[in-house]
Tab-separated table of C-alpha atoms in Angstrom:
chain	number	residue	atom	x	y	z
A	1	UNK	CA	30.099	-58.710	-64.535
A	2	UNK	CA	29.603	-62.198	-63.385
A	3	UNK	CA	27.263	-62.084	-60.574
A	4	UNK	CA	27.861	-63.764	-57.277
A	5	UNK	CA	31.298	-64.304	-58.076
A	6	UNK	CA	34.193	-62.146	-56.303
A	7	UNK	CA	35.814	-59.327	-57.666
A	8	UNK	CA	38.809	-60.740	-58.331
A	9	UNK	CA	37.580	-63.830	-59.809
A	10	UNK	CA	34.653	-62.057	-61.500
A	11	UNK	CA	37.418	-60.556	-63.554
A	12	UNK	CA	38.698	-63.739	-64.726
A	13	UNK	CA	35.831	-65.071	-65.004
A	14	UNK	CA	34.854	-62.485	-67.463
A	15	UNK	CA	38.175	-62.967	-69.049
A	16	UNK	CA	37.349	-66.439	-69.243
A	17	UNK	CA	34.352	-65.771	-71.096
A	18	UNK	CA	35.878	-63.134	-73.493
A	19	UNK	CA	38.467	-65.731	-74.551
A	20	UNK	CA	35.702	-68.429	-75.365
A	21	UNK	CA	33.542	-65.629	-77.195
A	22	UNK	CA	36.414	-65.319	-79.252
A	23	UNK	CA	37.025	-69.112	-80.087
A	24	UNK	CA	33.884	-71.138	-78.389
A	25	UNK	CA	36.212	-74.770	-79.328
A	26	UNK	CA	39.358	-74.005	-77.257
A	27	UNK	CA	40.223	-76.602	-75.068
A	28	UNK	CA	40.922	-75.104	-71.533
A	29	UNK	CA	44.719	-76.121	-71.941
A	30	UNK	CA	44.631	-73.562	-74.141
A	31	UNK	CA	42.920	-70.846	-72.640
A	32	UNK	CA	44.442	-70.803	-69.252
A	33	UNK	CA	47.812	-70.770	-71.036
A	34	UNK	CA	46.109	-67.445	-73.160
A	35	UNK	CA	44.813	-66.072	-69.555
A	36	UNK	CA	48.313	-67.294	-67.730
A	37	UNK	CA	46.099	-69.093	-65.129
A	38	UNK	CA	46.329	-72.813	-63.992
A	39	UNK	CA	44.818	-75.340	-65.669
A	40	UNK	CA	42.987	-76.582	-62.924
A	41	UNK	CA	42.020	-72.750	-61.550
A	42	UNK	CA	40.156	-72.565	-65.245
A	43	UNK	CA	38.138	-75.980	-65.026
A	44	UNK	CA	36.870	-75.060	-61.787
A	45	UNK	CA	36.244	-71.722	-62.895
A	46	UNK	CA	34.285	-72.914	-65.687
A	47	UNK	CA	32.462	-75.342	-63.688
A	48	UNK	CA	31.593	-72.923	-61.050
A	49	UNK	CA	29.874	-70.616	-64.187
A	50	UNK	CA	27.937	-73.568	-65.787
A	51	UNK	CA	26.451	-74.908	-62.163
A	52	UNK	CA	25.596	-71.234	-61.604
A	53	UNK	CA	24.031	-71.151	-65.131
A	54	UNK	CA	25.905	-68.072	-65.943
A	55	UNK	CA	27.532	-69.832	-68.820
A	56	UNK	CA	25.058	-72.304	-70.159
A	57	UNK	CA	25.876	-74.457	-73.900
A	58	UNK	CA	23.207	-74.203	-76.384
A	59	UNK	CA	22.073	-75.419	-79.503
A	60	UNK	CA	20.912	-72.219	-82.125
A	61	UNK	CA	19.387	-73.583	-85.749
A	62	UNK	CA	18.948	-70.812	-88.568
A	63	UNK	CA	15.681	-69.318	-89.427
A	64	UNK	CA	15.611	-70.778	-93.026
A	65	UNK	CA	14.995	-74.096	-90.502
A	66	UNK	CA	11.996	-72.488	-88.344
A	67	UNK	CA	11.434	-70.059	-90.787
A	68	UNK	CA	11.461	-66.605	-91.258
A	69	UNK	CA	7.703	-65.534	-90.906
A	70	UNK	CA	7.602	-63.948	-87.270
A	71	UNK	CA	5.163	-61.627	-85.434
A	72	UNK	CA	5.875	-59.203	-82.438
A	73	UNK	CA	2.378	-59.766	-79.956
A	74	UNK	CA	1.549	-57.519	-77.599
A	75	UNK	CA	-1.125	-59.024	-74.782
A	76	UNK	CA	-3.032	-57.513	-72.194
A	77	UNK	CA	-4.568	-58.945	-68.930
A	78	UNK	CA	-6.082	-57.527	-66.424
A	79	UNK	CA	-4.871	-60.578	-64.380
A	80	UNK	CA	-0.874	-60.684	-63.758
A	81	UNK	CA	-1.109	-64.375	-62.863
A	82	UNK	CA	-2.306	-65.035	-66.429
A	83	UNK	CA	0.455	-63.341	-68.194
A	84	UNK	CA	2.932	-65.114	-65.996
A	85	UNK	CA	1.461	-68.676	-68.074
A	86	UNK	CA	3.048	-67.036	-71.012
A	87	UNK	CA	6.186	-67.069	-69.271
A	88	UNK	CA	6.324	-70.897	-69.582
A	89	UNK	CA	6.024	-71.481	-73.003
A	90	UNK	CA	8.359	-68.455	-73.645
A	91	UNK	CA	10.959	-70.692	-71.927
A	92	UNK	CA	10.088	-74.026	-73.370
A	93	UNK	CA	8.647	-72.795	-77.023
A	94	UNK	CA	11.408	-73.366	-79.674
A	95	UNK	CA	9.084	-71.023	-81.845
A	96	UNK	CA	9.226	-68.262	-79.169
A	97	UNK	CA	11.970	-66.190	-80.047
A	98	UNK	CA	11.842	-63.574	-76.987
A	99	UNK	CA	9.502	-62.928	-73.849
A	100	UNK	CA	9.106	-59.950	-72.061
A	101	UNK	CA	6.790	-58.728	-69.016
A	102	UNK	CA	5.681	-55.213	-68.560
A	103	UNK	CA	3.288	-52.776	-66.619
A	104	UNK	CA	4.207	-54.517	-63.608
A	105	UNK	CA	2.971	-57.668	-65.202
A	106	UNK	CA	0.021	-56.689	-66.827
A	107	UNK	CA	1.484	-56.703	-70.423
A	108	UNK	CA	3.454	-59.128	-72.574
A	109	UNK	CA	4.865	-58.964	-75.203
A	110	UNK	CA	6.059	-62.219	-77.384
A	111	UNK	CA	8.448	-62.819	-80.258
A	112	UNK	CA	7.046	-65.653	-82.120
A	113	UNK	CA	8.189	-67.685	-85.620
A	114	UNK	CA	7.219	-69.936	-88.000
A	115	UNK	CA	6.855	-71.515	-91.122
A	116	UNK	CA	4.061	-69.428	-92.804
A	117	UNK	CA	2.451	-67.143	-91.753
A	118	UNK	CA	-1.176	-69.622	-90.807
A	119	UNK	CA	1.398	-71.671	-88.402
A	120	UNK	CA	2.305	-68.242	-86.683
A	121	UNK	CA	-0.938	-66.985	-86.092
A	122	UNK	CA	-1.618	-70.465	-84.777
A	123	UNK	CA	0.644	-70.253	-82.430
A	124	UNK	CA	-0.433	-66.945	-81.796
A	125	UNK	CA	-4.219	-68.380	-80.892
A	126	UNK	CA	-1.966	-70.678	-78.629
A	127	UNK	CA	-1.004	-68.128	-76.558
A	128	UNK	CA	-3.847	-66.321	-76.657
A	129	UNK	CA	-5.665	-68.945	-74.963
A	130	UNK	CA	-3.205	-69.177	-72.142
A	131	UNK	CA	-3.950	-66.026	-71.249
A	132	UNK	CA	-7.689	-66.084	-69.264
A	133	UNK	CA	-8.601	-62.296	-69.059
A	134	UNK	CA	-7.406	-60.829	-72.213
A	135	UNK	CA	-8.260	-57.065	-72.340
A	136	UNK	CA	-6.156	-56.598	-75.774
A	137	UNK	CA	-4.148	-58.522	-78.240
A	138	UNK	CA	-1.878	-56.970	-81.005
A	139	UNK	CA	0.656	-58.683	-83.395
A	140	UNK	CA	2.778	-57.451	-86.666
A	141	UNK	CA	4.190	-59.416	-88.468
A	142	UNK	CA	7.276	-59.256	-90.538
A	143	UNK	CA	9.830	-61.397	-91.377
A	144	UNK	CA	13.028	-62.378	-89.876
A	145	UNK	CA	16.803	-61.774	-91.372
A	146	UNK	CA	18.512	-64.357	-93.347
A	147	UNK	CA	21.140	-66.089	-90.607
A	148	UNK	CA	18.847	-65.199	-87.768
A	149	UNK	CA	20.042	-67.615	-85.079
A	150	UNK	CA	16.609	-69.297	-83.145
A	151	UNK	CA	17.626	-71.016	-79.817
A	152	UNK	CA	16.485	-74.653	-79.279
A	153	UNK	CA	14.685	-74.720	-75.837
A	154	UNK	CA	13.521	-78.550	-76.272
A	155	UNK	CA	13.689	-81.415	-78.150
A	156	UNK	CA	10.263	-81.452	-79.693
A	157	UNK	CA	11.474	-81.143	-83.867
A	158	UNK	CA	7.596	-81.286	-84.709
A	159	UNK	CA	5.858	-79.253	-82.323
A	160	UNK	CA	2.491	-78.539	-83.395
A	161	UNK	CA	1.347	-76.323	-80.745
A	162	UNK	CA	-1.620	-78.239	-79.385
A	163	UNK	CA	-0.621	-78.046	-75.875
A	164	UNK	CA	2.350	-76.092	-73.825
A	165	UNK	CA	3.650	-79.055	-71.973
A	166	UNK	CA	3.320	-82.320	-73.865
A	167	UNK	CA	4.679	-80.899	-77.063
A	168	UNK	CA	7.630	-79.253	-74.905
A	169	UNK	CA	8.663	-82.019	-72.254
A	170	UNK	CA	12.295	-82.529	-72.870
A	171	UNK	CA	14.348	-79.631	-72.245
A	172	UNK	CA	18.315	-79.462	-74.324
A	173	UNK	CA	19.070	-76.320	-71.218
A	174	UNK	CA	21.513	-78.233	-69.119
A	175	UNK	CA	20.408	-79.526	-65.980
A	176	UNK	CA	23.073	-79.156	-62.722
A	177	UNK	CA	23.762	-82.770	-61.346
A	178	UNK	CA	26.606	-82.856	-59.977
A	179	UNK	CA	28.645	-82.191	-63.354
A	180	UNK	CA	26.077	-84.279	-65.728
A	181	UNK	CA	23.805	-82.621	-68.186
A	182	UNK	CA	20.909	-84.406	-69.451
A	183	UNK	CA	17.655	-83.799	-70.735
A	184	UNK	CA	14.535	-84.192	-68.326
């Protein structure tokens, strides 16, 4: 269910978003004649999703790009404020494949990728220096499935990890001005 949306419209609006699972490059003409709503109920109803960033266009490149060497890392901390640093470069990081917080924010634990395995663990000493008090680190590594899709968070192609915010400045997530997306 679309959150924050009413019933009635959160119905449509999850129609809406079943019809462009099902063919992502329909032109709304043709999917409010599909739904039998207006044409002009469905633009609004689509804008109203993407300013709410419940519906937000993005850019996924194949593993065989990134590559297919990834490592599941488990962190830590007695320190929640540290773990919540990871949190930004799971956002930004094109290499960071998933983030997620745990032990009431105690624990992390990271879904990283790259090229070979060296440039993984690199990235892994990255993150591991984000984090100040460290009480325990894990990772295992494995590699990723052929047609893996890997979300582009930023426009930085050759990211080399050396810092979390001057490798990862400009951001492809749209940003809500007034109908304009842009990078930052």
């Amino acid at each position: 269910m679309v959150v924050g949306i009413t019933s009635n419209t959160s119905d449509q609006a999850n129609s809406l978003v079943e019809a462009l699972l099902l063919n992502p490059r329909a032109s709304i003409r043709q999917i409010s004649s599909q739904l039998n709503l207006k044409y002009n109920y469905v633009r609004r109803l689509l804008r109203k999703l993407f300013s709410r960033k419940h519906l937000v266009p993005v850019l996924a490149l194949s593993s065989s790009i990134f590559g297919r060497e990834a490592a599941i890392i488990r962190i830590k901390s007695s320190n929640p404020s540290s773990i919540e640093k990871i949190s930004d470069l799971a956002l930004h990081c094109n290499r960071v494949i998933s983030y997620v917080e745990i032990s009431n924010g105690r624990e992390a634990m990271v879904i990283v990728v790259g090229e070979s395995k060296q440039k993984t663990i690199k990235l892994i000493e990255l993150i591991r220096s984000i984090v100040n008090d460290v009480v325990e680190i894990s990772a295992e590594y494995g590699i990723l499935p052929r047609g893996t899709l890997v979300l582009v968070k930023n426009t930085c192609s050759k990211c080399n990890y050396s810092s979390t915010c001057g490798n990862n400045s400009k951001f492809t997530f749209p940003v809500n001005n007034r109908n304009h997306y842009s990078s930052l």
